[in-house]
PDB file of C-alpha atoms in Angstrom:
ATOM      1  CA  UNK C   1      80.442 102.988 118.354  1.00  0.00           C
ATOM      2  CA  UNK C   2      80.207  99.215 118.242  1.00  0.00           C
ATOM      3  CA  UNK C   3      80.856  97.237 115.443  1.00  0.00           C
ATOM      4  CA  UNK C   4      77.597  94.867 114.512  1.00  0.00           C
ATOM      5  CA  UNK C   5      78.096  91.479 113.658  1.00  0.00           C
ATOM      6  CA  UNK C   6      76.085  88.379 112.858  1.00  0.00           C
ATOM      7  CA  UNK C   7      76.801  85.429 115.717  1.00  0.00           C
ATOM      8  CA  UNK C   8      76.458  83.184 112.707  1.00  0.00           C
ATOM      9  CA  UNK C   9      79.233  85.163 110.365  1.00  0.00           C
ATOM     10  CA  UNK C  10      81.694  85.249 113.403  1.00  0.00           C
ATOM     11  CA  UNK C  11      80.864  81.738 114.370  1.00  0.00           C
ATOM     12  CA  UNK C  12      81.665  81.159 110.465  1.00  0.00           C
ATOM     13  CA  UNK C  13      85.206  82.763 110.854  1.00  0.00           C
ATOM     14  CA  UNK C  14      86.266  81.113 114.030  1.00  0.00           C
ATOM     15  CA  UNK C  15      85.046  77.458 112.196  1.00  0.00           C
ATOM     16  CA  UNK C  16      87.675  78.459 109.211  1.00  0.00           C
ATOM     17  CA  UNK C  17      90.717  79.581 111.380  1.00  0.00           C
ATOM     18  CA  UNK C  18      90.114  75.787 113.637  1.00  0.00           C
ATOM     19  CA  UNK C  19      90.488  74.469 109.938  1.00  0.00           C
ATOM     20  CA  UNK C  20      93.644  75.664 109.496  1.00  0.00           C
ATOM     21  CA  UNK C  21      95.811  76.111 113.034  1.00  0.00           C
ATOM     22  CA  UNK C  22      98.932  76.107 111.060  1.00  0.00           C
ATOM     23  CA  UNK C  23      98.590  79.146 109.105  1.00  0.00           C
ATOM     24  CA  UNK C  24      96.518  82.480 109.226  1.00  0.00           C
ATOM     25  CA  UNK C  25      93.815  82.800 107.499  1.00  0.00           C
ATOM     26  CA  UNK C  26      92.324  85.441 105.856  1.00  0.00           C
ATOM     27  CA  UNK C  27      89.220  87.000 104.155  1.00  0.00           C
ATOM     28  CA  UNK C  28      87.225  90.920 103.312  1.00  0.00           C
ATOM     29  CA  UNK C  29      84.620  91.548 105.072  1.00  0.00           C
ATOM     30  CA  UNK C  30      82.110  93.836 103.159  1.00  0.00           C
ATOM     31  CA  UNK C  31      79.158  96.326 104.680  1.00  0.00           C
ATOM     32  CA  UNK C  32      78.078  99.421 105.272  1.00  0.00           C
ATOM     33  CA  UNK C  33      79.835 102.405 106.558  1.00  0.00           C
ATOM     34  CA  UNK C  34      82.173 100.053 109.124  1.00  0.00           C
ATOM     35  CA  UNK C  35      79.760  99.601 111.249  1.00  0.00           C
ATOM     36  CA  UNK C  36      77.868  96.311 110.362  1.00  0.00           C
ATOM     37  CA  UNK C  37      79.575  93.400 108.665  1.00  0.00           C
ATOM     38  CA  UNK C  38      77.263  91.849 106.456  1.00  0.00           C
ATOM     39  CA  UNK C  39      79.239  89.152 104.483  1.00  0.00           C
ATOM     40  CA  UNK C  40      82.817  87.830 104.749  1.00  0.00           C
ATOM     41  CA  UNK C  41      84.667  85.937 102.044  1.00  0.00           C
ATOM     42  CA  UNK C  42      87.542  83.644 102.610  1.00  0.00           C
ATOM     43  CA  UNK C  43      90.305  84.741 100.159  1.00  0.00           C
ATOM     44  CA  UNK C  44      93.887  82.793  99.436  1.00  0.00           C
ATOM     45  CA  UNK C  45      97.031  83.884 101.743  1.00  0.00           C
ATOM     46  CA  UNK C  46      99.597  84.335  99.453  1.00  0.00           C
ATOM     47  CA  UNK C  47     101.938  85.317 102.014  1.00  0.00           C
ATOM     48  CA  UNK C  48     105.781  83.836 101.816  1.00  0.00           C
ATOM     49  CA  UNK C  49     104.957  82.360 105.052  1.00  0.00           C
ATOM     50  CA  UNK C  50     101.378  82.000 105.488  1.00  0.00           C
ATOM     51  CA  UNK C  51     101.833  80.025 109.150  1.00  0.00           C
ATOM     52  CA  UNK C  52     103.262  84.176 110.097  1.00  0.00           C
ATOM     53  CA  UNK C  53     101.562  85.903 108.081  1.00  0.00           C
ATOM     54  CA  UNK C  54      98.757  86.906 105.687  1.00  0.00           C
ATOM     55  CA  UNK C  55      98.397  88.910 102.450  1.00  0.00           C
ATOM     56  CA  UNK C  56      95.262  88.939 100.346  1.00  0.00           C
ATOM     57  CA  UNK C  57      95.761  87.638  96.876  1.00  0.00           C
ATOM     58  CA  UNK C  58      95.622  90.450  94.992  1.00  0.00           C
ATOM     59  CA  UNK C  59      92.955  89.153  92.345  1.00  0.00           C
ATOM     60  CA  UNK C  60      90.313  88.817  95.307  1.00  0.00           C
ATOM     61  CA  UNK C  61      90.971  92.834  95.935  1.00  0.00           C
ATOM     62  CA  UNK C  62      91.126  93.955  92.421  1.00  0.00           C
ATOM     63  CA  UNK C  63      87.396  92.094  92.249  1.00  0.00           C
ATOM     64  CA  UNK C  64      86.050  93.655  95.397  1.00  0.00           C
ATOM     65  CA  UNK C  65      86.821  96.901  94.323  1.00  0.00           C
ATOM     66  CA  UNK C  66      85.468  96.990  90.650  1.00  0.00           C
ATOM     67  CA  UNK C  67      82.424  95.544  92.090  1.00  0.00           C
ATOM     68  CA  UNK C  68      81.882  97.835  94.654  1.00  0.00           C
ATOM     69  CA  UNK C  69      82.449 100.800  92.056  1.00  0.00           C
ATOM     70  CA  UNK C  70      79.769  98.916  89.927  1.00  0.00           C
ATOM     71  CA  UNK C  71      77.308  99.227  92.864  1.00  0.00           C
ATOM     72  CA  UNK C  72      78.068  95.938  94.702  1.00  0.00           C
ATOM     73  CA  UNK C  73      78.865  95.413  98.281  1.00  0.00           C
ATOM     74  CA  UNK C  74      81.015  98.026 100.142  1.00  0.00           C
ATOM     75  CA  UNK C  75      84.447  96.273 101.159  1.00  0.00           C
ATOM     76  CA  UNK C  76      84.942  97.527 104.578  1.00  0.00           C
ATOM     77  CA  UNK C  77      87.556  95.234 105.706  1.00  0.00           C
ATOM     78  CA  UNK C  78      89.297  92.356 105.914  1.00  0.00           C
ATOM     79  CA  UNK C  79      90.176  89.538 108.640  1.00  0.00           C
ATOM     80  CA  UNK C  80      92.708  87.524 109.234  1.00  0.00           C
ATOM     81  CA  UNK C  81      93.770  84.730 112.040  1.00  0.00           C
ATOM     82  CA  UNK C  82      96.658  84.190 114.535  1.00  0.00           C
ATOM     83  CA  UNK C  83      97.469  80.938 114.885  1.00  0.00           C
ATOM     84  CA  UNK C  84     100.051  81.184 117.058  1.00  0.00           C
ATOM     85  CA  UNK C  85      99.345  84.822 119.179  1.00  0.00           C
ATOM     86  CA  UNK C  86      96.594  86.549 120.461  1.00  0.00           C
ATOM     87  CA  UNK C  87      93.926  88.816 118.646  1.00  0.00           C
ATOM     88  CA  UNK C  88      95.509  91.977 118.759  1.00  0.00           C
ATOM     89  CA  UNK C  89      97.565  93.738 115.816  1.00  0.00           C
ATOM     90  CA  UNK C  90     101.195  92.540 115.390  1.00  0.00           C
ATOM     91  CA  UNK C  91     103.838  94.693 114.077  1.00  0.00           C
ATOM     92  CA  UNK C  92     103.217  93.475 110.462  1.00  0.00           C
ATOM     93  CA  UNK C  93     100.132  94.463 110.820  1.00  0.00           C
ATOM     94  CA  UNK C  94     100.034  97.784 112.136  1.00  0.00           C
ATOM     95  CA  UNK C  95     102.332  98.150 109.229  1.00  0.00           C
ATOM     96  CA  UNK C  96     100.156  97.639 107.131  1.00  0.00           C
ATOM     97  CA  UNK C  97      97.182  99.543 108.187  1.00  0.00           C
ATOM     98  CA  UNK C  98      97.555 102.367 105.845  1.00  0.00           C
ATOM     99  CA  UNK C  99      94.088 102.736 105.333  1.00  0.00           C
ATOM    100  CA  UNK C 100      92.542 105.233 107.461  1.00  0.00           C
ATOM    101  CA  UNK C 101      88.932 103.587 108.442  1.00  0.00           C
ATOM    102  CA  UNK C 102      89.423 100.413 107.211  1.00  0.00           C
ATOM    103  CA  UNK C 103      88.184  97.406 109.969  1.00  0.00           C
ATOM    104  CA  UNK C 104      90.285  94.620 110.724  1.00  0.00           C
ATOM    105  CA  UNK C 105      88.937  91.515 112.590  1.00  0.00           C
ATOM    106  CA  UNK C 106      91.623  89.512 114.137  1.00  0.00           C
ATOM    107  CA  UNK C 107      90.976  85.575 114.630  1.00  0.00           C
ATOM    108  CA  UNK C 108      92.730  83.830 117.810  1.00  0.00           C
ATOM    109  CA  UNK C 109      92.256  82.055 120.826  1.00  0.00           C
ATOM    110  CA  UNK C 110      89.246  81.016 120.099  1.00  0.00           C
ATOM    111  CA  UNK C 111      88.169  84.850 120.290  1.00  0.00           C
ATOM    112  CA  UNK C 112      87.511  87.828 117.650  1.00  0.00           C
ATOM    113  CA  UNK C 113      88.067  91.093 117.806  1.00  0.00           C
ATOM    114  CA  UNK C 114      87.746  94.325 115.817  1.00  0.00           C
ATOM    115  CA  UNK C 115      90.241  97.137 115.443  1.00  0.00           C
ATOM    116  CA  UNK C 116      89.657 100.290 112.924  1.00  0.00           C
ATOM    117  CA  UNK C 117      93.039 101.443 111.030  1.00  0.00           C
ATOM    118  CA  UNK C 118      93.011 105.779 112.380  1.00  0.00           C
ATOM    119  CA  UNK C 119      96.448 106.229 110.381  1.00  0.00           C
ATOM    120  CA  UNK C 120     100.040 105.903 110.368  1.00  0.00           C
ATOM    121  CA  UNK C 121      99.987 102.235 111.293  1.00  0.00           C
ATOM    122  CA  UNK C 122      98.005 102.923 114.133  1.00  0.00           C
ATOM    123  CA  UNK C 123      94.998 100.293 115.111  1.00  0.00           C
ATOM    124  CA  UNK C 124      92.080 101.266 117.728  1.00  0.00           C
ATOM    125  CA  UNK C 125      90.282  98.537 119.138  1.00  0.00           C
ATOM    126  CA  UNK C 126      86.463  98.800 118.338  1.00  0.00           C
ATOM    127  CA  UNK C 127      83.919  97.011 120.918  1.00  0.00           C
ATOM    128  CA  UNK C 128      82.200  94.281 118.234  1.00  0.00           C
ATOM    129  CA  UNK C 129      78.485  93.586 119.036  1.00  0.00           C
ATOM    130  CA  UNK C 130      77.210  90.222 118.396  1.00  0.00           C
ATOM    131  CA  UNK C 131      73.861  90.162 116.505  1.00  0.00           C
ATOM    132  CA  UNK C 132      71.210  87.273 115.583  1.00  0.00           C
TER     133      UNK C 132
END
């Protein structure tokens, strides 16, 4: 099953990671069921190293997740750029995908594209269908 997207909201993405080739970027993406992302909001790296890698600052998580238990948007994600690879899952990141279902849109090139954490630190590539 494809993963729906708005040409405007991926268009947005791409437009932040040009802003900043010298670090990744990264954001949640919120929606329903992980299979249309509605809205994506651009959230501090507070890696170590943000030009190699990415962590969400906490505070931005913490938010997401009391307001989805409060009935606001589901947080189905997150995204994140590679300013210097391509936009497919690095070791840190398969690492880190520890949370079985959970999308992750990776930013490079120029290009997007969506994997879906299945467990383990294991990342399946999802086809991502662009939407007006």
């Amino acid at each position: 099953m494809a993963l729906r997207i708005s040409r405007a909201l991926q268009a947005q993405m791409l437009a932040e990671a040009a802003r900043a080739p010298e670090r990744e970027i990264c954001g949640l993406l919120f929606g329903t069921s992980g299979e249309h992302v509605a809205a994506a909001h651009s959230c501090a790296n507070v890696a170590a190293d943000p030009s190699r890698a990415f962590e969400i600052d906490p505070l931005a998580l913490i938010a997401a997740h009391k307001a989805q238990r409060g009935g606001g948007p589901n947080l189905i994600g997150w995204y994140h750029s590679h300013p210097n690879g391509r936009p497919e899952p690095s070791p840190c990141d398969r690492d880190a995908a520890n949370e079985v279902g959970k999308l992750w849109l990776i930013i490079a090139q120029g290009n997007v594209r969506a994997w879906r954490a299945t467990g383990a630190g294991t990342l399946l590539e999802i086809p991502l269908e662009l939407v007006d």
